[in-house]
Amino acid sequence: MSDREALRLDFLRSAGLAEAARAPLPGDASTRRYERLTTPTGASLMLMDQAPAAESQPCDPSWTPEQRHAHGWNAVARLSAGRIEAFAAVAAHLKSLGLSAPEIVAVDAPKGLAVIEDFGDALFANVIAEGAEEAPLYRAAVEVLAVLHIAPTPEVLTGTAGDWPLLTYDQTALQGGADLFVEWLPKLIPSLAFSDDAVAEWRAVWAPITAAGEAGASVMAHRDYHAENLIRLDGKTGAASVGLIDFQDAVKAHPSWDLHSLLQDARRDVSPELEALALDHYFALRPETDRQAFMAAYNGLAALNEARILGVFARLIARDAKPKYAAFMPRMWAHLNANLKAPGLEAVAGWMNRHVPEDLRR
């Protein structure tokens, strides 16, 4: 028995769940793992397991950009390193707004273990594949974001496992994400090679977009908001009908961030008509929003995020031997190519035309 398994068993025993049947869930791109627990009475719960040693440190709010780069990727991107404290604090904030986050049943944050409410398997992506109508689900997902965006954004979140700072998804984080593209695409596609000058130009063309992203950071963003992290909850309506999971990387970001993550999904096609309907619904819920300025940020940050995700997928394939992510790359290229036609992105589009042949962008 591994040391980690011994910790899990001790934790479950202390939570009164030693007799629960355990069924591991399939892994994803993260270092977290989940098990579904079924108690002798038939109740279903989830064991969340995130070994703190599996990740680099989260960002200390006082660190400079140079210190963040020295401390690793989580510090650069202001990610939570999967910390249970972050999950519990974000869950408490979401629930305080009337949104549906899992209850924390038991927690041992220093060991990276928690038992949480099980929302079931009705992921938006699954129920749509089984024939559910898309538009009502996406409208409800937009209503969640409107609730988040209208609410005051605290600097510190408080949960059952302690406080967690809500840090700004700033220029360092945004550019760090974009830089995954120039770092990892050449490792996947050997014919690509970016000189130091090309990389410097890459950062220069993104600078206005990252600056606008930081300046507009005003709301708590889930940061991984898409159809495989949203669960349909029966018996609830509106925003509360959306079960929220995998939100522990929440940051203070531009309000467009979660919208483009939802509507320009890496994992499934969202039609232009559905994207337009969802955006119209968002602006109807937030009529004070300057739509033109918002959409300029939406297009720019969506393009940056798509470059980031292409870099992440390239890394997963080239470094981590996870070839399944190649299937998602054409969709991301299509989103990126479309966004690069938007006003304000001419410099980024020019860089791409000079440095990445068109036949590789598909």
XYZ file of C-alpha atoms in Angstrom:
362
model
C 0.000 0.000 0.000
C 1.335 3.423 -0.947
C 1.763 6.173 1.632
C -0.893 8.191 -0.211
C -3.389 5.345 -0.050
C -2.744 4.983 3.671
C -3.544 8.696 4.083
C -6.756 8.267 2.104
C -7.836 5.326 4.245
C -7.097 7.180 7.491
C -9.009 10.221 6.238
C -12.047 8.178 5.215
C -11.987 6.385 8.561
C -11.910 9.697 10.439
C -14.831 10.924 8.327
C -16.891 7.851 9.184
C -16.640 6.525 5.644
C -14.381 3.517 6.109
C -17.114 1.196 4.836
C -17.869 3.201 1.685
C -17.306 1.492 -1.658
C -14.760 3.379 -3.764
C -14.815 3.796 -7.551
C -12.064 5.915 -9.174
C -13.181 8.390 -11.846
C -11.251 8.872 -15.105
C -8.400 11.368 -14.836
C -8.107 14.652 -16.703
C -5.277 17.067 -17.479
C -4.728 17.945 -13.815
C -2.955 16.222 -10.915
C -6.218 15.876 -8.982
C -7.981 12.544 -8.720
C -11.526 11.738 -7.721
C -13.326 8.679 -6.403
C -17.040 8.150 -6.093
C -17.921 6.875 -2.633
C -21.059 4.832 -2.042
C -21.999 4.382 1.603
C -23.693 1.254 2.963
C -26.969 3.218 2.973
C -26.593 3.960 -0.755
C -25.615 7.630 -0.425
C -23.127 8.905 -3.011
C -20.238 11.277 -2.241
C -16.979 12.288 -3.915
C -13.450 11.940 -2.558
C -11.223 14.731 -3.878
C -7.518 13.924 -3.672
C -4.901 16.559 -4.464
C -1.508 15.785 -3.001
C 0.122 19.170 -2.257
C 3.532 17.819 -3.288
C 2.232 17.079 -6.799
C 2.156 20.777 -7.712
C 4.463 23.770 -7.514
C 3.588 26.449 -4.978
C 0.617 28.754 -5.487
C 1.375 32.447 -5.822
C 2.165 34.529 -2.775
C 0.335 37.858 -3.282
C 3.534 39.763 -2.477
C 5.719 38.146 -5.159
C 7.026 40.196 -8.065
C 6.752 38.857 -11.632
C 10.387 37.734 -11.401
C 9.729 35.852 -8.169
C 6.635 34.257 -9.672
C 8.624 32.927 -12.623
C 11.239 31.587 -10.215
C 8.596 29.695 -8.214
C 7.021 27.859 -11.126
C 3.944 27.741 -13.284
C 1.259 28.011 -10.597
C 2.857 31.202 -9.317
C 3.129 32.656 -12.828
C -0.480 31.922 -13.745
C -1.824 32.552 -10.237
C -3.368 29.106 -10.083
C -4.311 27.506 -6.776
C -2.051 24.447 -7.181
C -5.206 22.433 -6.581
C -5.254 23.420 -2.915
C -8.257 22.189 -0.994
C -8.362 25.518 0.880
C -9.037 27.287 -2.422
C -11.816 24.863 -3.364
C -13.538 25.250 -0.003
C -13.246 29.048 -0.019
C -14.575 29.409 -3.570
C -17.397 26.952 -2.807
C -18.446 29.036 0.182
C -18.465 32.220 -1.907
C -20.506 30.626 -4.687
C -23.033 29.251 -2.222
C -23.328 32.656 -0.530
C -24.575 33.999 -3.880
C -27.229 31.290 -4.217
C -25.191 29.306 -6.748
C -24.743 25.543 -6.614
C -21.330 24.431 -5.408
C -20.807 21.095 -3.634
C -21.130 20.899 0.125
C -17.861 20.119 1.898
C -18.617 17.009 3.994
C -15.124 16.450 5.442
C -11.771 18.102 4.805
C -8.089 17.766 5.668
C -6.531 20.614 3.731
C -2.862 20.037 4.743
C -3.107 16.500 3.353
C -5.028 17.600 0.257
C -8.138 15.526 0.903
C -11.835 16.332 1.001
C -15.152 14.555 0.781
C -17.695 16.617 -1.103
C -21.273 16.391 -2.293
C -21.762 14.318 -5.460
C -23.664 16.253 -8.128
C -23.883 13.168 -10.349
C -22.935 12.630 -13.984
C -25.314 14.962 -15.830
C -22.501 17.077 -17.262
C -23.769 19.524 -19.849
C -21.617 17.825 -22.474
C -23.114 14.432 -21.631
C -26.773 15.416 -21.487
C -26.494 17.389 -24.732
C -24.920 14.346 -26.412
C -27.910 12.346 -25.157
C -30.353 14.762 -26.782
C -30.966 17.563 -24.274
C -31.660 20.973 -25.791
C -28.556 23.162 -25.692
C -30.014 26.665 -25.471
C -31.669 26.405 -22.016
C -28.506 24.917 -20.531
C -26.307 27.653 -21.955
C -28.768 30.340 -20.874
C -28.581 28.996 -17.319
C -24.773 28.936 -17.491
C -24.809 32.587 -18.568
C -27.141 33.403 -15.670
C -24.536 31.950 -13.281
C -21.968 34.358 -14.700
C -24.327 37.305 -14.435
C -24.861 36.523 -10.733
C -21.092 36.351 -10.209
C -20.437 39.542 -12.153
C -23.119 41.607 -10.450
C -21.980 40.564 -6.952
C -19.203 42.427 -5.140
C -15.824 40.788 -5.701
C -14.031 40.139 -2.395
C -10.255 40.331 -2.078
C -10.182 37.291 0.210
C -12.526 34.301 0.175
C -13.295 32.454 3.408
C -14.242 28.791 3.634
C -14.267 25.826 5.999
C -10.553 25.205 5.386
C -9.405 28.805 5.833
C -8.992 31.967 3.765
C -7.872 32.167 0.144
C -6.760 35.357 -1.663
C -8.538 36.184 -4.908
C -5.606 37.312 -7.039
C -5.842 39.250 -10.288
C -5.330 37.342 -13.530
C -2.826 39.988 -14.541
C -0.425 40.655 -17.413
C 2.168 38.237 -16.044
C -0.415 35.446 -15.860
C -1.963 36.220 -19.231
C 1.364 36.508 -21.051
C 2.656 33.395 -19.304
C -0.307 31.522 -20.726
C 0.220 32.882 -24.226
C 3.907 31.964 -24.053
C 3.025 28.268 -23.791
C 2.275 28.504 -27.505
C 5.777 29.553 -28.527
C 7.364 27.191 -25.988
C 5.506 23.985 -26.798
C 4.271 24.124 -30.405
C 7.828 23.636 -31.746
C 8.212 20.557 -29.527
C 5.127 19.059 -31.125
C 5.762 20.360 -34.669
C 9.535 20.243 -35.298
C 9.242 22.354 -38.452
C 8.249 25.315 -36.267
C 11.105 27.250 -34.727
C 10.708 30.670 -33.130
C 13.811 32.842 -32.821
C 14.444 35.082 -29.831
C 13.337 38.033 -31.962
C 10.127 36.243 -32.913
C 9.372 35.497 -29.264
C 10.054 39.112 -28.297
C 7.699 40.265 -31.051
C 5.103 37.707 -29.879
C 5.094 39.294 -26.445
C 4.922 42.798 -27.892
C 1.863 42.088 -30.046
C -0.013 40.630 -27.081
C 0.915 43.483 -24.708
C -2.137 45.686 -25.442
C -4.446 42.705 -24.941
C -2.879 41.583 -21.674
C -2.904 45.184 -20.425
C -6.616 45.490 -21.207
C -7.250 42.125 -19.562
C -5.577 43.226 -16.352
C -7.213 46.662 -16.374
C -10.643 45.093 -16.839
C -10.197 42.380 -14.198
C -13.152 43.029 -11.927
C -15.036 39.777 -11.259
C -14.381 36.348 -9.820
C -13.748 34.002 -12.728
C -14.134 30.230 -12.508
C -11.308 30.122 -15.098
C -12.222 26.680 -16.456
C -15.863 27.270 -17.305
C -17.082 24.834 -19.948
C -19.601 22.076 -20.617
C -17.601 19.359 -18.865
C -17.416 21.342 -15.607
C -21.121 22.213 -15.457
C -23.735 19.739 -14.222
C -27.490 19.877 -14.740
C -29.248 19.705 -11.378
C -32.830 18.501 -11.506
C -35.368 20.215 -9.292
C -33.671 23.626 -9.479
C -34.199 26.554 -11.820
C -32.177 29.400 -13.271
C -28.608 29.876 -12.153
C -29.040 27.456 -9.245
C -29.773 24.619 -11.709
C -26.106 24.602 -12.758
C -23.827 22.497 -10.571
C -20.333 24.010 -10.507
C -17.171 21.922 -10.135
C -13.403 22.302 -10.679
C -13.462 25.975 -9.761
C -10.523 26.125 -7.372
C -8.345 28.090 -9.796
C -10.692 31.064 -9.481
C -9.058 34.446 -10.006
C -10.198 38.027 -10.431
C -10.396 38.444 -14.190
C -12.097 40.300 -17.007
C -15.803 39.335 -17.083
C -15.431 38.042 -20.642
C -13.065 35.235 -19.556
C -15.591 32.631 -18.467
C -17.923 33.555 -21.323
C -15.405 32.799 -24.038
C -14.325 29.638 -22.199
C -17.949 28.481 -22.310
C -18.804 29.614 -25.821
C -15.515 28.821 -27.601
C -15.075 25.442 -25.939
C -12.017 23.326 -26.715
C -13.926 20.075 -26.237
C -17.187 20.496 -28.129
C -18.622 22.603 -30.909
C -20.798 25.552 -29.965
C -22.563 26.958 -32.999
C -22.196 30.656 -33.883
C -25.967 30.954 -33.398
C -25.799 29.573 -29.844
C -22.802 31.787 -29.045
C -24.739 34.840 -30.259
C -27.853 33.836 -28.285
C -25.824 33.362 -25.105
C -24.039 36.688 -25.508
C -27.344 38.472 -26.124
C -28.693 36.903 -22.935
C -25.653 38.078 -20.976
C -25.988 41.664 -22.183
C -29.734 41.608 -21.436
C -28.892 40.603 -17.861
C -26.217 43.318 -17.623
C -27.660 46.200 -19.670
C -25.182 48.717 -18.282
C -22.301 46.941 -20.047
C -20.585 48.678 -22.968
C -21.070 45.887 -25.490
C -18.538 47.147 -28.029
C -15.738 47.493 -25.475
C -16.675 44.192 -23.871
C -16.554 42.342 -27.196
C -13.159 43.834 -28.055
C -11.820 42.304 -24.843
C -13.779 39.099 -25.465
C -12.176 38.586 -28.888
C -8.672 39.476 -27.721
C -8.708 37.380 -24.560
C -10.400 34.480 -26.355
C -7.612 34.507 -28.943
C -4.990 34.586 -26.195
C -6.711 31.749 -24.362
C -6.845 29.679 -27.524
C -3.124 30.195 -28.081
C -2.597 29.171 -24.450
C -4.718 26.041 -24.823
C -2.911 25.046 -28.029
C 0.327 25.283 -26.038
C -1.177 23.221 -23.208
C -2.363 20.547 -25.630
C 1.035 20.481 -27.343
C 2.670 19.972 -23.958
C 0.244 17.210 -22.995
C 1.004 15.390 -26.232
C 4.759 16.004 -26.534
C 5.777 15.810 -22.879
C 3.075 13.815 -21.145
C 2.295 11.264 -23.877
C -1.432 12.069 -23.938
C -2.201 11.941 -27.668
C -5.988 12.225 -27.187
C -5.599 15.995 -26.922
C -4.609 16.194 -30.598
C -8.289 15.714 -31.447
C -9.143 19.043 -29.792
C -6.520 21.148 -31.550
C -8.347 21.748 -34.864
C -11.267 23.262 -32.978
C -8.918 25.610 -31.120
C -7.186 26.615 -34.342
C -10.579 27.411 -35.868
C -11.533 29.608 -32.908
C -8.148 31.353 -32.949
C -8.234 31.964 -36.703
C -11.735 33.455 -36.428
C -10.846 35.737 -33.524
C -7.739 37.020 -35.269
C -10.020 38.658 -37.861
C -11.494 40.948 -35.186
C -10.509 44.631 -35.030
C -7.571 45.231 -32.717
C -5.900 41.890 -33.410
C -4.142 42.832 -36.619
C -0.672 42.721 -35.026
C -1.211 39.233 -33.619
C -2.634 38.042 -36.945
C 0.411 39.481 -38.730
C 2.780 37.634 -36.399
C 0.915 34.399 -37.017
C 1.008 34.893 -40.789
C 4.763 35.430 -40.691
C 5.713 32.646 -38.288
C 3.150 29.836 -38.486
C 2.358 28.513 -41.979
C -1.344 28.434 -42.734
C -1.365 24.691 -43.366
C -0.310 24.128 -39.747
C -3.133 26.240 -38.360
C -5.934 23.743 -38.697
